[in-house]
Amino acid sequence: MTTTTVPAEPPAVDDGPRRSRWGLWAQANFRKLWIGETTSGLGTAVGNVALALVAVVTLDASPFMVGVLTASAWVPWLFLGLLAGAWVDRWPRLKVMLVCDLLLLLLFGSVPVAGWFDALTMAQLIAVALLAGAVKVFFSTAYGAVLPVLVAKDDLLEANVKLRSGDSAAEIAGPGLAGLLSQVFGAASGLLADAVTYLVSALFVGTIKVKETPPPVAERRGILREIGEGVRFLANDPYLRTLAVFGAVGNLGLNGIQAVQTVFLVRSVGVSPGGIGAVFAVVSVGGLAGAALAGRIARRFGTARGLLLCELVAAPFILLLPMAGARLPLAVSAVAWSVAVCGVVAGNVLAGSFYQSYCPPAMIGRIRASASTVNFSAIPVGALLGGWLGEVLGARTTIWIMASVLLAAGAVLLVSPLRAMRDFPERPAAAS
């Protein structure tokens, strides 16, 4: 097993073992990260469905309260995102992920325990979502920054394809498992499975053999100054700035849909909890396909042009979703929804790989956190807006509106420098 020493400044990656025909599967550190995060992804997929089902089925929550619940998981980005980026650049990132996994185990484990004692309330669900969201700010920032430490720059796209494929496979199995657990044991039981997967993730992340060397305390320049460096890098770079705005618009629409999708399927289309799991599993197939196709799209069309194709060709299929149970059979709308998700996931893989290869290693946590703050701050806004529109206009009309917002993200790409490019640019020499 190879141990890699990561210096405080670039170069941040030791290419490690020579490539074999198995690619990254031959590298033990990557395998451990993949197993841990795929298992955790399965739990998250179960937990996302189970949390909404607990609110809708067990606690009879209104569409607006489901929107509040969805938003609560993302509100912490508004307050912690920039700080998390600066702190994560100062700390060993794998240790941050390990601590976060253990905290998430405790938070999500508290929901089924309260359910067993008949003490579960909507207030607890919102508190768990809010606190878990705060923990995930740190986890997500560290996770996005640690991959360039584990694999060589040329392997980042392959690494992201494999990791996203694992996540997508988990998202296929997760909703069906959540529906089955909810049908047999009650909705809160799905969150117990979610909690256990964070323990598995912690066990694997904790055994990754990479020695990280954060910058010495003497080199720190003050938290606000370091945050400012990340924000300025993002704001001054036309490509990163475009992707940040694109992600924010897309998240606004996507999470407006997600805020009412369970209400829509249960109350407008008449789907049972078990059926909802099946629908989400079908939709998640699109995510798996998108992750698997991202590398081929990049090779065939280029990374930048591939992102445009994902947004302008696949994503518009989302407009068939609100026709479910009215103008179209649910099965047809679910397949169209899956195609749209395929485009979204493939685009995310391409954009995420660009961030990791383009950003200076010593600043990647701050730059990614700055971009994520822009991207993820739109999520609670979209969730609350979707929940409010669901109350006022109904779930079906809300999905029409928010699907249109999702597609408007393509306009951001069309007016940016990426429109004329085949591939994303290389890292500027001055930032290397």
Short mmCIF file of C-alpha atoms in Angstrom, two decimals:
data_model
loop_
_atom_site.label_atom_id
_atom_site.label_comp_id
_atom_site.label_asym_id
_atom_site.label_seq_id
_atom_site.Cartn_x
_atom_site.Cartn_y
_atom_site.Cartn_z
CA MET A 1 0.00 0.00 0.00
CA THR A 2 1.46 3.36 -1.02
CA THR A 3 1.48 6.28 1.39
CA THR A 4 1.36 9.72 -0.22
CA THR A 5 2.69 12.84 1.48
CA VAL A 6 0.77 15.97 0.51
CA PRO A 7 2.65 19.27 0.87
CA ALA A 8 0.96 22.49 1.84
CA GLU A 9 1.61 24.02 -1.58
CA PRO A 10 1.49 22.57 -5.10
CA PRO A 11 2.29 20.02 -6.28
CA ALA A 12 -0.45 18.47 -4.14
CA VAL A 13 -0.63 15.03 -5.75
CA ASP A 14 1.82 12.19 -5.93
CA ASP A 15 0.70 10.07 -8.88
CA GLY A 16 1.18 7.02 -6.68
CA PRO A 17 1.20 3.54 -8.19
CA ARG A 18 1.67 3.08 -11.90
CA ARG A 19 -1.46 2.71 -13.93
CA SER A 20 -2.70 -0.81 -14.53
CA ARG A 21 -5.37 -2.10 -16.81
CA TRP A 22 -7.78 -1.81 -13.87
CA GLY A 23 -7.30 1.94 -13.71
CA LEU A 24 -8.20 3.50 -10.37
CA TRP A 25 -9.61 0.22 -9.07
CA ALA A 26 -5.98 -0.85 -8.60
CA GLN A 27 -5.43 1.94 -6.05
CA ALA A 28 -6.44 0.94 -2.53
CA ASN A 29 -7.07 4.48 -1.31
CA PHE A 30 -9.50 5.17 -4.14
CA ARG A 31 -11.29 1.85 -3.58
CA LYS A 32 -11.82 2.70 0.08
CA LEU A 33 -13.16 6.13 -0.77
CA TRP A 34 -15.48 4.64 -3.39
CA ILE A 35 -16.84 1.94 -1.08
CA GLY A 36 -17.37 4.35 1.80
CA GLU A 37 -19.05 7.03 -0.26
CA THR A 38 -21.20 4.63 -2.30
CA THR A 39 -22.47 3.04 0.92
CA SER A 40 -23.13 6.46 2.39
CA GLY A 41 -24.86 7.44 -0.87
CA LEU A 42 -27.20 4.46 -0.50
CA GLY A 43 -28.15 5.64 2.97
CA THR A 44 -28.63 9.20 1.77
CA ALA A 45 -30.88 8.02 -1.07
CA VAL A 46 -32.94 6.05 1.45
CA GLY A 47 -32.95 8.94 3.92
CA ASN A 48 -34.03 11.60 1.41
CA VAL A 49 -37.13 9.64 0.49
CA ALA A 50 -37.78 8.46 4.05
CA LEU A 51 -37.52 11.97 5.51
CA ALA A 52 -40.13 13.32 3.09
CA LEU A 53 -42.36 10.29 3.68
CA VAL A 54 -42.14 10.75 7.44
CA ALA A 55 -43.27 14.33 7.00
CA VAL A 56 -46.06 13.63 4.48
CA VAL A 57 -47.37 10.23 5.63
CA THR A 58 -46.56 10.05 9.35
CA LEU A 59 -46.84 13.70 10.36
CA ASP A 60 -49.32 14.82 7.62
CA ALA A 61 -47.18 17.84 6.73
CA SER A 62 -48.42 20.48 4.29
CA PRO A 63 -46.56 21.20 1.01
CA PHE A 64 -45.09 24.34 2.56
CA MET A 65 -43.76 22.45 5.58
CA VAL A 66 -42.17 19.88 3.27
CA GLY A 67 -40.55 22.81 1.50
CA VAL A 68 -39.29 24.12 4.86
CA LEU A 69 -37.89 20.68 5.65
CA THR A 70 -36.10 20.51 2.30
CA ALA A 71 -34.76 24.04 2.69
CA SER A 72 -33.48 23.39 6.21
CA ALA A 73 -30.86 20.97 4.92
CA TRP A 74 -29.34 23.70 2.74
CA VAL A 75 -29.73 26.89 4.77
CA PRO A 76 -26.38 26.32 6.57
CA TRP A 77 -24.57 27.04 3.31
CA LEU A 78 -25.69 30.66 3.63
CA PHE A 79 -23.87 31.06 6.95
CA LEU A 80 -21.10 28.45 6.96
CA GLY A 81 -20.07 27.90 3.35
CA LEU A 82 -17.29 30.49 3.10
CA LEU A 83 -15.98 29.80 6.60
CA ALA A 84 -15.95 26.06 5.93
CA GLY A 85 -13.84 26.55 2.83
CA ALA A 86 -11.15 28.46 4.71
CA TRP A 87 -11.17 26.06 7.66
CA VAL A 88 -11.04 22.95 5.49
CA ASP A 89 -7.97 24.33 3.70
CA ARG A 90 -6.31 24.53 7.15
CA TRP A 91 -7.27 21.02 8.36
CA PRO A 92 -6.58 17.43 7.23
CA ARG A 93 -9.54 16.86 4.91
CA LEU A 94 -9.95 13.13 5.50
CA LYS A 95 -10.24 13.74 9.25
CA VAL A 96 -12.95 16.33 8.57
CA MET A 97 -14.88 13.73 6.56
CA LEU A 98 -14.47 11.12 9.31
CA VAL A 99 -15.81 13.41 12.05
CA CYS A 100 -18.70 14.48 9.82
CA ASP A 101 -19.69 10.84 9.15
CA LEU A 102 -19.90 10.13 12.89
CA LEU A 103 -21.97 13.25 13.58
CA LEU A 104 -24.40 12.33 10.79
CA LEU A 105 -24.73 8.84 12.28
CA LEU A 106 -25.94 10.38 15.55
CA LEU A 107 -28.26 12.93 13.96
CA PHE A 108 -30.14 10.60 11.63
CA GLY A 109 -30.18 7.82 14.20
CA SER A 110 -32.17 10.09 16.52
CA VAL A 111 -35.23 10.08 14.23
CA PRO A 112 -36.15 6.37 14.40
CA VAL A 113 -35.40 6.38 18.14
CA ALA A 114 -37.94 9.18 18.62
CA GLY A 115 -40.36 7.31 16.39
CA TRP A 116 -40.11 4.17 18.52
CA PHE A 117 -41.09 6.22 21.59
CA ASP A 118 -43.91 7.99 19.72
CA ALA A 119 -42.17 11.32 20.33
CA LEU A 120 -41.34 12.32 16.77
CA THR A 121 -42.38 15.82 15.72
CA MET A 122 -41.97 18.04 12.68
CA ALA A 123 -39.76 20.30 14.80
CA GLN A 124 -37.30 17.44 15.33
CA LEU A 125 -37.24 16.60 11.63
CA ILE A 126 -36.43 20.22 10.77
CA ALA A 127 -33.76 20.39 13.52
CA VAL A 128 -32.12 17.20 12.26
CA ALA A 129 -32.20 18.47 8.67
CA LEU A 130 -30.70 21.80 9.74
CA LEU A 131 -27.90 20.33 11.86
CA ALA A 132 -27.13 17.61 9.32
CA GLY A 133 -26.98 20.31 6.67
CA ALA A 134 -24.39 22.19 8.72
CA VAL A 135 -22.28 19.04 9.04
CA LYS A 136 -22.58 18.35 5.32
CA VAL A 137 -21.22 21.82 4.52
CA PHE A 138 -17.90 20.69 5.96
CA PHE A 139 -18.14 17.19 4.55
CA SER A 140 -18.95 18.36 1.02
CA THR A 141 -16.16 20.95 1.05
CA ALA A 142 -13.59 18.44 2.29
CA TYR A 143 -14.81 15.74 -0.11
CA GLY A 144 -14.50 18.06 -3.10
CA ALA A 145 -10.98 19.05 -2.05
CA VAL A 146 -9.59 15.62 -1.14
CA LEU A 147 -9.98 13.86 -4.49
CA PRO A 148 -7.08 15.74 -6.18
CA VAL A 149 -4.95 14.51 -3.27
CA LEU A 150 -5.84 10.86 -3.85
CA VAL A 151 -5.57 10.65 -7.65
CA ALA A 152 -3.47 12.25 -10.37
CA LYS A 153 -4.83 15.19 -12.34
CA ASP A 154 -5.28 13.12 -15.51
CA ASP A 155 -7.39 10.63 -13.53
CA LEU A 156 -9.86 13.13 -12.08
CA LEU A 157 -12.54 12.60 -14.73
CA GLU A 158 -12.29 8.81 -14.33
CA ALA A 159 -12.47 9.19 -10.56
CA ASN A 160 -15.54 11.41 -10.73
CA VAL A 161 -17.24 9.07 -13.20
CA LYS A 162 -16.66 6.10 -10.91
CA LEU A 163 -17.74 7.94 -7.76
CA ARG A 164 -20.83 9.40 -9.41
CA SER A 165 -21.71 6.01 -10.91
CA GLY A 166 -21.59 4.52 -7.42
CA ASP A 167 -23.80 7.30 -6.12
CA SER A 168 -26.25 6.82 -8.97
CA ALA A 169 -26.42 3.07 -8.43
CA ALA A 170 -27.17 3.78 -4.77
CA GLU A 171 -29.85 6.24 -5.81
CA ILE A 172 -31.49 3.51 -7.88
CA ALA A 173 -31.58 1.04 -5.01
CA GLY A 174 -32.19 3.61 -2.26
CA PRO A 175 -35.69 4.85 -3.12
CA GLY A 176 -37.02 1.34 -3.61
CA LEU A 177 -35.48 0.27 -0.32
CA ALA A 178 -36.93 3.35 1.38
CA GLY A 179 -40.38 2.58 0.02
CA LEU A 180 -40.13 -1.05 1.12
CA LEU A 181 -38.92 -0.14 4.62
CA SER A 182 -41.62 2.50 4.94
CA GLN A 183 -44.31 0.07 3.79
CA VAL A 184 -43.24 -2.71 6.17
CA PHE A 185 -41.68 -0.97 9.18
CA GLY A 186 -42.82 2.64 8.93
CA ALA A 187 -41.23 5.66 7.26
CA ALA A 188 -38.84 6.46 10.13
CA SER A 189 -37.10 3.09 9.73
CA GLY A 190 -35.50 4.27 6.51
CA LEU A 191 -33.53 6.85 8.46
CA LEU A 192 -32.03 4.09 10.62
CA ALA A 193 -30.55 2.56 7.46
CA ASP A 194 -29.22 6.01 6.55
CA ALA A 195 -27.52 6.31 9.95
CA VAL A 196 -25.82 2.92 9.67
CA THR A 197 -24.32 3.77 6.28
CA TYR A 198 -22.50 6.76 7.78
CA LEU A 199 -20.81 4.33 10.18
CA VAL A 200 -19.67 2.21 7.23
CA SER A 201 -18.39 5.31 5.46
CA ALA A 202 -16.44 6.35 8.56
CA LEU A 203 -14.81 2.92 8.81
CA PHE A 204 -13.52 3.06 5.24
CA VAL A 205 -12.52 6.74 5.22
CA GLY A 206 -10.65 6.20 8.47
CA THR A 207 -8.39 3.57 6.86
CA ILE A 208 -7.31 5.61 3.82
CA LYS A 209 -3.50 5.83 3.95
CA VAL A 210 -2.72 9.39 2.92
CA LYS A 211 -0.66 11.73 5.05
CA GLU A 212 -1.93 15.28 4.75
CA THR A 213 0.16 18.25 5.81
CA PRO A 214 -2.01 21.35 6.31
CA PRO A 215 -0.31 24.76 6.06
CA PRO A 216 1.65 25.63 9.22
CA VAL A 217 -0.06 27.97 11.67
CA ALA A 218 2.63 30.58 10.98
CA GLU A 219 1.53 30.77 7.33
CA ARG A 220 -2.08 31.56 8.10
CA ARG A 221 -3.10 35.06 7.11
CA GLY A 222 -6.38 35.52 8.96
CA ILE A 223 -9.65 33.78 8.21
CA LEU A 224 -11.31 36.75 6.49
CA ARG A 225 -8.33 37.35 4.23
CA GLU A 226 -8.21 33.70 3.22
CA ILE A 227 -11.95 33.68 2.52
CA GLY A 228 -11.50 36.80 0.40
CA GLU A 229 -8.82 35.08 -1.69
CA GLY A 230 -11.19 32.27 -2.59
CA VAL A 231 -14.09 34.61 -3.36
CA ARG A 232 -11.94 36.86 -5.55
CA PHE A 233 -10.50 33.93 -7.48
CA LEU A 234 -14.02 32.72 -8.27
CA ALA A 235 -15.42 36.17 -9.07
CA ASN A 236 -12.51 37.13 -11.35
CA ASP A 237 -12.43 33.89 -13.34
CA PRO A 238 -14.98 33.93 -16.21
CA TYR A 239 -15.30 30.14 -16.38
CA LEU A 240 -15.76 29.45 -12.67
CA ARG A 241 -18.07 32.44 -12.36
CA THR A 242 -20.23 31.11 -15.18
CA LEU A 243 -20.47 27.65 -13.63
CA ALA A 244 -21.37 29.12 -10.23
CA VAL A 245 -24.27 31.14 -11.67
CA PHE A 246 -25.35 28.22 -13.88
CA GLY A 247 -25.42 25.93 -10.85
CA ALA A 248 -27.43 28.42 -8.80
CA VAL A 249 -30.15 28.81 -11.44
CA GLY A 250 -30.31 25.06 -11.98
CA ASN A 251 -30.54 24.36 -8.25
CA LEU A 252 -33.31 26.92 -7.86
CA GLY A 253 -35.47 25.06 -10.35
CA LEU A 254 -34.45 21.53 -9.41
CA ASN A 255 -35.14 22.00 -5.71
CA GLY A 256 -38.41 23.76 -6.36
CA ILE A 257 -39.43 20.51 -8.06
CA GLN A 258 -38.04 18.33 -5.30
CA ALA A 259 -39.92 20.30 -2.65
CA VAL A 260 -43.27 19.15 -4.06
CA GLN A 261 -42.42 15.93 -5.90
CA THR A 262 -43.51 13.63 -3.06
CA VAL A 263 -46.70 15.63 -2.51
CA PHE A 264 -47.33 15.57 -6.26
CA LEU A 265 -46.90 11.81 -6.55
CA VAL A 266 -48.93 10.97 -3.42
CA ARG A 267 -51.78 13.46 -3.70
CA SER A 268 -52.01 14.41 -7.39
CA VAL A 269 -51.07 11.13 -9.07
CA GLY A 270 -52.14 8.77 -6.25
CA VAL A 271 -48.93 6.75 -5.89
CA SER A 272 -48.41 4.58 -2.79
CA PRO A 273 -45.21 4.86 -0.66
CA GLY A 274 -43.88 1.70 -2.27
CA GLY A 275 -44.72 3.06 -5.71
CA ILE A 276 -42.89 6.29 -4.96
CA GLY A 277 -39.76 4.30 -4.26
CA ALA A 278 -40.15 2.57 -7.63
CA VAL A 279 -40.61 5.90 -9.44
CA PHE A 280 -37.52 7.40 -7.83
CA ALA A 281 -35.55 4.25 -8.66
CA VAL A 282 -36.48 4.64 -12.35
CA VAL A 283 -35.46 8.29 -12.25
CA SER A 284 -32.14 7.36 -10.63
CA VAL A 285 -31.32 5.08 -13.56
CA GLY A 286 -30.87 8.30 -15.49
CA GLY A 287 -28.30 9.43 -12.94
CA LEU A 288 -26.36 6.19 -13.36
CA ALA A 289 -26.48 6.55 -17.14
CA GLY A 290 -25.35 10.17 -16.92
CA ALA A 291 -22.36 9.28 -14.75
CA ALA A 292 -21.41 6.41 -17.03
CA LEU A 293 -21.74 8.51 -20.18
CA ALA A 294 -19.88 11.59 -18.93
CA GLY A 295 -16.46 10.30 -19.96
CA ARG A 296 -17.70 9.28 -23.42
CA ILE A 297 -19.41 12.64 -23.88
CA ALA A 298 -16.17 14.42 -22.97
CA ARG A 299 -14.14 12.36 -25.43
CA ARG A 300 -16.66 12.63 -28.27
CA PHE A 301 -17.76 16.25 -27.97
CA GLY A 302 -15.33 17.88 -25.53
CA THR A 303 -15.86 18.78 -21.89
CA ALA A 304 -17.33 22.28 -22.38
CA ARG A 305 -19.44 21.37 -25.39
CA GLY A 306 -20.57 18.21 -23.62
CA LEU A 307 -21.93 20.30 -20.75
CA LEU A 308 -23.91 22.39 -23.23
CA LEU A 309 -25.36 19.28 -24.86
CA CYS A 310 -26.39 17.85 -21.49
CA GLU A 311 -28.22 21.04 -20.60
CA LEU A 312 -29.82 21.79 -23.97
CA VAL A 313 -30.68 18.28 -25.20
CA ALA A 314 -31.38 16.05 -22.19
CA ALA A 315 -32.61 18.46 -19.52
CA PRO A 316 -35.73 19.64 -21.45
CA PHE A 317 -37.31 16.20 -20.95
CA ILE A 318 -38.19 17.43 -17.45
CA LEU A 319 -41.16 19.24 -19.04
CA LEU A 320 -42.93 15.87 -19.36
CA LEU A 321 -42.94 15.34 -15.59
CA PRO A 322 -45.96 17.54 -14.72
CA MET A 323 -48.01 15.68 -17.34
CA ALA A 324 -47.90 12.51 -15.23
CA GLY A 325 -51.35 11.13 -14.45
CA ALA A 326 -53.03 13.72 -16.67
CA ARG A 327 -51.83 13.87 -20.27
CA LEU A 328 -49.27 11.09 -19.98
CA PRO A 329 -49.02 7.80 -18.08
CA LEU A 330 -46.82 7.99 -15.01
CA ALA A 331 -44.37 5.51 -16.57
CA VAL A 332 -43.73 7.78 -19.56
CA SER A 333 -43.20 10.85 -17.38
CA ALA A 334 -40.88 8.89 -15.09
CA VAL A 335 -38.71 7.82 -18.04
CA ALA A 336 -38.59 11.42 -19.33
CA TRP A 337 -37.64 12.57 -15.83
CA SER A 338 -34.87 9.97 -15.90
CA VAL A 339 -33.50 11.36 -19.18
CA ALA A 340 -33.41 14.86 -17.71
CA VAL A 341 -31.55 13.57 -14.65
CA CYS A 342 -29.09 11.83 -17.00
CA GLY A 343 -28.20 15.21 -18.48
CA VAL A 344 -27.95 16.92 -15.09
CA VAL A 345 -25.64 14.26 -13.62
CA ALA A 346 -23.38 14.04 -16.69
CA GLY A 347 -23.04 17.82 -16.64
CA ASN A 348 -22.22 17.78 -12.93
CA VAL A 349 -19.46 15.22 -13.47
CA LEU A 350 -17.89 17.32 -16.23
CA ALA A 351 -18.12 20.56 -14.25
CA GLY A 352 -16.88 18.95 -11.02
CA SER A 353 -13.83 17.47 -12.72
CA PHE A 354 -13.04 20.88 -14.18
CA TYR A 355 -13.11 22.51 -10.74
CA GLN A 356 -10.71 19.91 -9.33
CA SER A 357 -8.20 20.16 -12.20
CA TYR A 358 -8.41 23.94 -12.66
CA CYS A 359 -8.33 25.34 -9.11
CA PRO A 360 -4.96 25.78 -7.34
CA PRO A 361 -4.60 22.88 -4.87
CA ALA A 362 -3.76 25.11 -1.90
CA MET A 363 -6.97 27.12 -2.47
CA ILE A 364 -9.36 24.48 -3.74
CA GLY A 365 -11.36 24.28 -0.50
CA ARG A 366 -11.99 28.03 -0.47
CA ILE A 367 -12.78 28.29 -4.17
CA ARG A 368 -15.10 25.29 -4.11
CA ALA A 369 -16.78 26.58 -0.98
CA SER A 370 -17.28 29.99 -2.59
CA ALA A 371 -18.88 28.36 -5.64
CA SER A 372 -20.92 25.99 -3.48
CA THR A 373 -22.19 28.90 -1.40
CA VAL A 374 -23.54 30.48 -4.58
CA ASN A 375 -24.88 27.15 -5.89
CA PHE A 376 -26.34 25.77 -2.68
CA SER A 377 -27.77 29.03 -1.38
CA ALA A 378 -30.26 28.75 -4.21
CA ILE A 379 -31.45 25.39 -2.87
CA PRO A 380 -33.36 26.62 0.22
CA VAL A 381 -34.76 29.49 -1.84
CA GLY A 382 -35.98 27.02 -4.46
CA ALA A 383 -37.35 24.66 -1.83
CA LEU A 384 -39.24 27.40 0.00
CA LEU A 385 -40.49 28.90 -3.26
CA GLY A 386 -41.59 25.47 -4.47
CA GLY A 387 -43.35 24.76 -1.18
CA TRP A 388 -45.12 28.13 -1.20
CA LEU A 389 -46.18 27.77 -4.85
CA GLY A 390 -47.39 24.26 -4.03
CA GLU A 391 -49.68 25.72 -1.37
CA VAL A 392 -50.96 28.52 -3.61
CA LEU A 393 -51.06 26.98 -7.09
CA GLY A 394 -50.87 23.24 -6.46
CA ALA A 395 -48.05 20.77 -6.94
CA ARG A 396 -48.58 20.17 -10.68
CA THR A 397 -48.46 23.87 -11.62
CA THR A 398 -45.46 24.36 -9.38
CA ILE A 399 -43.54 21.65 -11.22
CA TRP A 400 -44.33 23.36 -14.56
CA ILE A 401 -42.92 26.64 -13.26
CA MET A 402 -39.82 25.23 -11.62
CA ALA A 403 -39.03 22.97 -14.60
CA SER A 404 -38.93 26.12 -16.73
CA VAL A 405 -36.52 27.72 -14.26
CA LEU A 406 -34.30 24.62 -14.44
CA LEU A 407 -34.09 24.93 -18.21
CA ALA A 408 -33.27 28.65 -17.96
CA ALA A 409 -29.86 27.62 -16.60
CA GLY A 410 -28.90 26.75 -20.17
CA ALA A 411 -29.14 30.43 -21.10
CA VAL A 412 -26.31 31.17 -18.65
CA LEU A 413 -24.01 28.84 -20.60
CA LEU A 414 -25.10 30.24 -23.96
CA VAL A 415 -24.05 33.80 -23.07
CA SER A 416 -20.72 32.74 -21.51
CA PRO A 417 -17.24 32.14 -22.99
CA LEU A 418 -17.90 28.39 -22.72
CA ARG A 419 -20.34 28.62 -25.63
CA ALA A 420 -17.52 28.74 -28.19
CA MET A 421 -15.20 26.22 -26.53
CA ARG A 422 -14.82 22.50 -27.15
CA ASP A 423 -13.02 21.79 -23.88
CA PHE A 424 -12.66 23.52 -20.54
CA PRO A 425 -9.38 25.47 -20.26
CA GLU A 426 -6.27 24.33 -18.42
CA ARG A 427 -5.28 25.83 -15.07
CA PRO A 428 -3.63 29.25 -15.53
CA ALA A 429 0.16 28.98 -15.19
CA ALA A 430 0.21 31.69 -12.52
CA ALA A 431 -2.19 29.63 -10.35
CA SER A 432 -0.31 26.32 -10.60
#
